[in-house]
Tab-separated table of C-alpha atoms in Angstrom:
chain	number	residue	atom	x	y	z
U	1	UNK	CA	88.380	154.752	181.671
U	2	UNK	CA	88.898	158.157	183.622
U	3	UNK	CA	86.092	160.014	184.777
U	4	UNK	CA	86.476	162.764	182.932
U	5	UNK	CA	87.102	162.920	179.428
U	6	UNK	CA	89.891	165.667	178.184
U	7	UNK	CA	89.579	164.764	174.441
U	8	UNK	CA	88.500	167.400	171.993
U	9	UNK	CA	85.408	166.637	170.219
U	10	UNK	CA	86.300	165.320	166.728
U	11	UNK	CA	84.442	164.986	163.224
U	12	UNK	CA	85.651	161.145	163.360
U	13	UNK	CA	81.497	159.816	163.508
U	14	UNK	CA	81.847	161.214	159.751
U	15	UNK	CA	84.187	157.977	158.671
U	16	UNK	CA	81.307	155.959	159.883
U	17	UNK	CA	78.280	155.704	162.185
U	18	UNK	CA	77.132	152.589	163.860
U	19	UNK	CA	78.390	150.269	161.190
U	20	UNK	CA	76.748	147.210	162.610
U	21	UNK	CA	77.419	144.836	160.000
U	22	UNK	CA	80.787	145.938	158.946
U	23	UNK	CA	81.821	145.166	162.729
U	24	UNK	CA	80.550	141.986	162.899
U	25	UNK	CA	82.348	141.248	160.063
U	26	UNK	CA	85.772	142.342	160.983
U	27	UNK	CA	85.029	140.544	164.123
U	28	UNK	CA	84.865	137.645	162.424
U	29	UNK	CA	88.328	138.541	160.364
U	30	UNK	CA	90.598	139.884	163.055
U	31	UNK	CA	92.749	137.767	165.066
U	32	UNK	CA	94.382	138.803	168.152
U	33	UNK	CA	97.647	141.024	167.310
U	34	UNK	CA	96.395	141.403	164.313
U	35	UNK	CA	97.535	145.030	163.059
U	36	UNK	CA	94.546	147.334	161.294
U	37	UNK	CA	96.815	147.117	158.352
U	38	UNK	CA	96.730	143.557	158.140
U	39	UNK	CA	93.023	143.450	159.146
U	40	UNK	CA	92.598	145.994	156.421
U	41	UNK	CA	94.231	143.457	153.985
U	42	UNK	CA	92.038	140.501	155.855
U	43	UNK	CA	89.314	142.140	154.571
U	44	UNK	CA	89.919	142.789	151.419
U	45	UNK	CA	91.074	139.618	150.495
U	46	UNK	CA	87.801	137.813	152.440
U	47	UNK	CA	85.347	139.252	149.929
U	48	UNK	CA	82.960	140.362	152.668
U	49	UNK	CA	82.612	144.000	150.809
U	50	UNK	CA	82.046	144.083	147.995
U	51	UNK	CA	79.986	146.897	147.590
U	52	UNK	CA	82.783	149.232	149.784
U	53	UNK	CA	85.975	150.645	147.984
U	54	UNK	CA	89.310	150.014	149.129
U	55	UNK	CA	89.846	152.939	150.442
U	56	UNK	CA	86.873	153.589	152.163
U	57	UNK	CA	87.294	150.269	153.848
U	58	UNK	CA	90.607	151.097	154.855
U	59	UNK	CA	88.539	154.344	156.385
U	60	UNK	CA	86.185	152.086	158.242
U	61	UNK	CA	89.511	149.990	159.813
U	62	UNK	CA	91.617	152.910	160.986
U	63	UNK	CA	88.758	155.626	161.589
U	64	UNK	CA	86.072	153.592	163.355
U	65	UNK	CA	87.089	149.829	163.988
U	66	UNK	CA	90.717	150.231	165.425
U	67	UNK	CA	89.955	153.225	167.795
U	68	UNK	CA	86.389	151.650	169.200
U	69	UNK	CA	87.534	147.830	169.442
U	70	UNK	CA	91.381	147.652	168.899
U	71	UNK	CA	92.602	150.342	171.763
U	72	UNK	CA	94.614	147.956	175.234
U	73	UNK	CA	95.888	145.893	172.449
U	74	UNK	CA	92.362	145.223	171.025
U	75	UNK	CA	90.736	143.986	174.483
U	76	UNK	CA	87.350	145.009	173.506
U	77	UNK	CA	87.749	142.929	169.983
U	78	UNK	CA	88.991	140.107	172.234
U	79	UNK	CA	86.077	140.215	174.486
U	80	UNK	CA	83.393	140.684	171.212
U	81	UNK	CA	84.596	138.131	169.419
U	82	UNK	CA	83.601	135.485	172.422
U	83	UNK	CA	80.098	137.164	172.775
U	84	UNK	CA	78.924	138.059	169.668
U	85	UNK	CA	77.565	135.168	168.403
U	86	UNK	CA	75.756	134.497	171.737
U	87	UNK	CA	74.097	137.538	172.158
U	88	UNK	CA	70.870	138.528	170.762
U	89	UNK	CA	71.500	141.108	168.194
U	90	UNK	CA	70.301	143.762	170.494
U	91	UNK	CA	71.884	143.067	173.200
U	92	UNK	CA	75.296	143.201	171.053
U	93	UNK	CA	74.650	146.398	170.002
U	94	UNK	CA	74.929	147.822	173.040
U	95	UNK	CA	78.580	146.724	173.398
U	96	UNK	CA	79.111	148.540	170.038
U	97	UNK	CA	77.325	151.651	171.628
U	98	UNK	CA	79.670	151.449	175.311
U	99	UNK	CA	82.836	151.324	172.852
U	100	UNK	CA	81.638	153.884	170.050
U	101	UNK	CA	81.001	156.493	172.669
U	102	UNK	CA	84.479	155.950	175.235
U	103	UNK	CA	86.159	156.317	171.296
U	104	UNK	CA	83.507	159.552	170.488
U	105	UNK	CA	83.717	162.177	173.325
U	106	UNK	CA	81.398	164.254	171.645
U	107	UNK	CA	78.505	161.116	170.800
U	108	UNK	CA	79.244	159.876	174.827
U	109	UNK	CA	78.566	163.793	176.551
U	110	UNK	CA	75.551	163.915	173.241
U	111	UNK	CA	73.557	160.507	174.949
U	112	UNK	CA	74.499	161.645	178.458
U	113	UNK	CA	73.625	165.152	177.986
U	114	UNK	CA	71.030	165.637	175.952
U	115	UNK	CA	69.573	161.874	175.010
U	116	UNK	CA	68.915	161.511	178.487
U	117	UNK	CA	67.637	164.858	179.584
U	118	UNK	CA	65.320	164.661	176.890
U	119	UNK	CA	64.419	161.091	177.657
U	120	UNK	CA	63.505	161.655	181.263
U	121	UNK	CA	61.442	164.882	180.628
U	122	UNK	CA	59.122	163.023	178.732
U	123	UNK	CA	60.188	164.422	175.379
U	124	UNK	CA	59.128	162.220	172.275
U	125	UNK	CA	61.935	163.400	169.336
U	126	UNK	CA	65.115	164.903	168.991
U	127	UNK	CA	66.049	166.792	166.023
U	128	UNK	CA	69.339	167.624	164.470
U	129	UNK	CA	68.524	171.297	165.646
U	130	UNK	CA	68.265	169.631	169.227
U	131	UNK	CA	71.887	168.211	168.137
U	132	UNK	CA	73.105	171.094	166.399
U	133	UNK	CA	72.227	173.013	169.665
U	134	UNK	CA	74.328	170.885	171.534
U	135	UNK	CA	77.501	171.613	169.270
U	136	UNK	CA	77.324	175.087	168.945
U	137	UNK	CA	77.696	175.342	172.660
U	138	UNK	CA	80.451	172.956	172.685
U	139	UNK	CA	82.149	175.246	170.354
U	140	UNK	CA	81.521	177.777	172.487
U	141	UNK	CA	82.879	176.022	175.790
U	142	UNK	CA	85.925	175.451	174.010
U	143	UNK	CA	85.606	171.782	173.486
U	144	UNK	CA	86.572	171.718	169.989
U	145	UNK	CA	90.537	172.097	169.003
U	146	UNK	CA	89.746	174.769	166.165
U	147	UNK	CA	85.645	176.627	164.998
U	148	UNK	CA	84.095	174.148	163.084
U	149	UNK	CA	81.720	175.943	159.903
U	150	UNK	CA	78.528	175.574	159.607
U	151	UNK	CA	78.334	172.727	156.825
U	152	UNK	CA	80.854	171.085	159.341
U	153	UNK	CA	78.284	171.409	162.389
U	154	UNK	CA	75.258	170.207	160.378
U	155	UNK	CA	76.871	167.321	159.164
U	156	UNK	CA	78.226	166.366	162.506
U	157	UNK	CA	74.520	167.141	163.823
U	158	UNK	CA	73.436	164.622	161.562
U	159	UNK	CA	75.861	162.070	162.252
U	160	UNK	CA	75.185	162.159	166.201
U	161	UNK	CA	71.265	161.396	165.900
U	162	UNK	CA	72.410	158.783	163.178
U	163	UNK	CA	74.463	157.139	165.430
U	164	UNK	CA	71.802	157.139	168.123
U	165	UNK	CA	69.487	155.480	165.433
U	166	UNK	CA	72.058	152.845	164.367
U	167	UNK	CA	72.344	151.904	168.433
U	168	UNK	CA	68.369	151.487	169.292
U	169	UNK	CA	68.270	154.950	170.638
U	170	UNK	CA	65.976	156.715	168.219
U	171	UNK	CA	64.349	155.590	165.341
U	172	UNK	CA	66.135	154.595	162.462
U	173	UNK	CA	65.984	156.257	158.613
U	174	UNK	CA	66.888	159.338	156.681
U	175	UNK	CA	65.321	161.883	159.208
U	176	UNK	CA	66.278	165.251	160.812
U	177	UNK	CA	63.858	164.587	163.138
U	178	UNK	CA	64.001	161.191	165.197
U	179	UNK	CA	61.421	159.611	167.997
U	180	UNK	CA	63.049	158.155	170.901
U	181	UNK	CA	62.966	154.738	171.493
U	182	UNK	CA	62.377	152.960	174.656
U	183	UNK	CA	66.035	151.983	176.316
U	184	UNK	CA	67.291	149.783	178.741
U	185	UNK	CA	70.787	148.519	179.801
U	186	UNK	CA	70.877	144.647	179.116
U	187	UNK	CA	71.791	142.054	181.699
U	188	UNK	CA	74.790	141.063	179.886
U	189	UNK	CA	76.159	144.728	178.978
U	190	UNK	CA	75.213	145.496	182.654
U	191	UNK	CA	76.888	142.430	183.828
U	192	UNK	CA	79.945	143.210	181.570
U	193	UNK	CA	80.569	146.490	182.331
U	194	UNK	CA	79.885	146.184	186.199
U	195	UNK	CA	82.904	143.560	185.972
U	196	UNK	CA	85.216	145.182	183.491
U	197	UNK	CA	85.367	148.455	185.682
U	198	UNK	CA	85.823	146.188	188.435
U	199	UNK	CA	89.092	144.320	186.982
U	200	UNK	CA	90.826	148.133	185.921
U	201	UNK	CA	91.076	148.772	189.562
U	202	UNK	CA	88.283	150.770	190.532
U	203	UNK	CA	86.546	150.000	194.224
U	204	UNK	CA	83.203	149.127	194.864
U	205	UNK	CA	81.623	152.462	194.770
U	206	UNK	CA	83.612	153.254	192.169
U	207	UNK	CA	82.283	151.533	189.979
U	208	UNK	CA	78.919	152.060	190.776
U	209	UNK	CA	79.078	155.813	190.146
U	210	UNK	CA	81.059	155.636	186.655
U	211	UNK	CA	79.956	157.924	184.166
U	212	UNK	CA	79.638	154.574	181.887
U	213	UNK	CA	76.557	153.985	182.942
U	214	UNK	CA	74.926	157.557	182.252
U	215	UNK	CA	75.187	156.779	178.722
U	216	UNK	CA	72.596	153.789	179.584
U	217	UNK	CA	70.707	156.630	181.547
U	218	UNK	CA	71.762	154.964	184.860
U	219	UNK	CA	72.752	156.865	187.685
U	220	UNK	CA	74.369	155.707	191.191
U	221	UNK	CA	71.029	154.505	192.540
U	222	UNK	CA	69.813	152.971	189.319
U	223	UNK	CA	73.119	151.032	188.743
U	224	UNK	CA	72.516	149.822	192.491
U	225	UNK	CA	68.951	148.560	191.452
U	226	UNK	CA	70.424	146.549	188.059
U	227	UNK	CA	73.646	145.179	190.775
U	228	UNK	CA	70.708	143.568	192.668
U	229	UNK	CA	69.213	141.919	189.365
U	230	UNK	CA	72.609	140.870	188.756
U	231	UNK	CA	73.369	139.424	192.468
U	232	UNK	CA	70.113	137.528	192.138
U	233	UNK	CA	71.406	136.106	188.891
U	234	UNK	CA	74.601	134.863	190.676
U	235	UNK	CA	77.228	137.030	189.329
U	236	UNK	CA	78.171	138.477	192.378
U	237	UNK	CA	77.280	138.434	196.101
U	238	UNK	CA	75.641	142.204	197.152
U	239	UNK	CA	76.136	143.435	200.253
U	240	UNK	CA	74.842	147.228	200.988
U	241	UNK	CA	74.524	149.450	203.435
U	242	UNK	CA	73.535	152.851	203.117
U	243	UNK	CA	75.771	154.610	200.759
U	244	UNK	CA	78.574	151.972	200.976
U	245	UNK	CA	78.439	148.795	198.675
U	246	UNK	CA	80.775	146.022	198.785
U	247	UNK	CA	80.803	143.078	196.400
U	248	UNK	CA	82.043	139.443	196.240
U	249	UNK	CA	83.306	139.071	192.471
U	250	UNK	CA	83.120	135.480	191.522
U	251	UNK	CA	84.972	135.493	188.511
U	252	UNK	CA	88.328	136.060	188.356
U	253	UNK	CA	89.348	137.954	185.131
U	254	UNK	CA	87.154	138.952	181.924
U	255	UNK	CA	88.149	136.199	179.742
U	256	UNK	CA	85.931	134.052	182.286
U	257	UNK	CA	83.191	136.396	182.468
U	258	UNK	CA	82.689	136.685	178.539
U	259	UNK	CA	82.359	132.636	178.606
U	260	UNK	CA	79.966	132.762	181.313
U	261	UNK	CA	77.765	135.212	179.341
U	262	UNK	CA	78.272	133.654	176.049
């Protein structure tokens, strides 16, 4: 959870977009140290998709579900599983979206970026042009390992305002061009992430000015605003003064956190 992100943007939103119900499902499966080999097996064996090849479920496990949820020996699985049949559906989803876009360089600077801008200018839509747009300079800025063609940059086009769909972003269907949705951060993702940047390390103001929470469209003062909700909830006693923010964090690791939400 660095600052800045050095990865090369990737076609690896082509193996699968949001996948909603496929994660819940191998959720549901996955055990903790279990390989995505043997999860891949797990599923197979569970019957859960049976409209989805082997192969293309193998896809799904090592393209999408292992790098999201299964990265620090599958914390974020770990922490799902507890929540996500506690959560309203919504609010679960934006889990999926913090995970998808720390695995997705190119989705995470897409929402910050452009998402955003667009959001707070009063825009209505995004196209795949808009998104298209956005890739062709990234080619151009060197933030791709090797020119991607054309067919290449439409498709990945398509796959970023898909994936914004899937997530609550923009609306969902087969469209090229999408209306944006109205977005907020939910108590529990806010209360969730607030904490888990907290327990890798990071000070106070630190954590408040994590680029984590542009891709809810929060910046410093914002994330100070939802940190009072929060404090006034109980999570956490506030104290603030000026630019300087300290906290009192109740709860000592994440493990106890997810059970309080859940």
């Amino acid at each position: 959870m660095t600052q800045k992100n050095e990865t090369a943007y990737n076609i690896q939103l082509s193996t699968g977009l949001g996948l909603l119900e496929e994660t819940r499902s191998l959720l549901d499966l996955w055990e903790h140290g279990m390989s995505p080999s043997a999860l891949h097996g797990a599923a197979l064996l569970s019957g859960r998709f049976p409209s989805i090849t082997a192969r293309r479920l193998l896809n799904i496990v090592n393209g999408c579900f292992a790098p999201r949820y299964l990265v620090r020996d599958g914390i974020p699985a770990t922490h799902l599983k507890i929540l996500k049949n506690r959560l309203l559906t919504n609010e679960l989803i934006q889990f999926y979206l913090l995970f998808t876009c720390r695995a997705n360089p190119i989705l995470n600077d897409f929402i910050r970026q452009i998402y955003w801008e667009r959001y707070g200018s009063g825009y209505t839509e995004i196209s795949n042009l808009d998104a298209e747009s956005f890739i062709r300079r990234a080619i151009a800025d060197g933030k791709v390992q090797k020119h991607w063609a054309e067919k290449t940059i439409k498709n990945v086009a398509g796959y970023l305002t898909g994936c914004c769909a899937d997530y609550g972003l923009l609306e969902r269907g087969q469209k090229t061009i999408r209306r944006i949705l109205p977005f907020r951060i939910s108590l529990p993702m806010a209360c969730y992430l607030a904490h888990e940047l907290h327990f890798s390390g990071m000070g106070d103001n630190a954590v408040l000015s994590h680029q984590d929470w542009q891709i809810y469209g929060l910046e410093a003062d914002d994330v100070r605003e939802e940190f009072k909700r929060l404090a006034l909830k109980g999570y956490f006693i506030l104290q603030s003064a000026g630019d300087v923010t300290r906290i009192s964090w109740k709860h000592k690791t994440m493990e106890e956190l997810c059970d309080v939400l859940a």
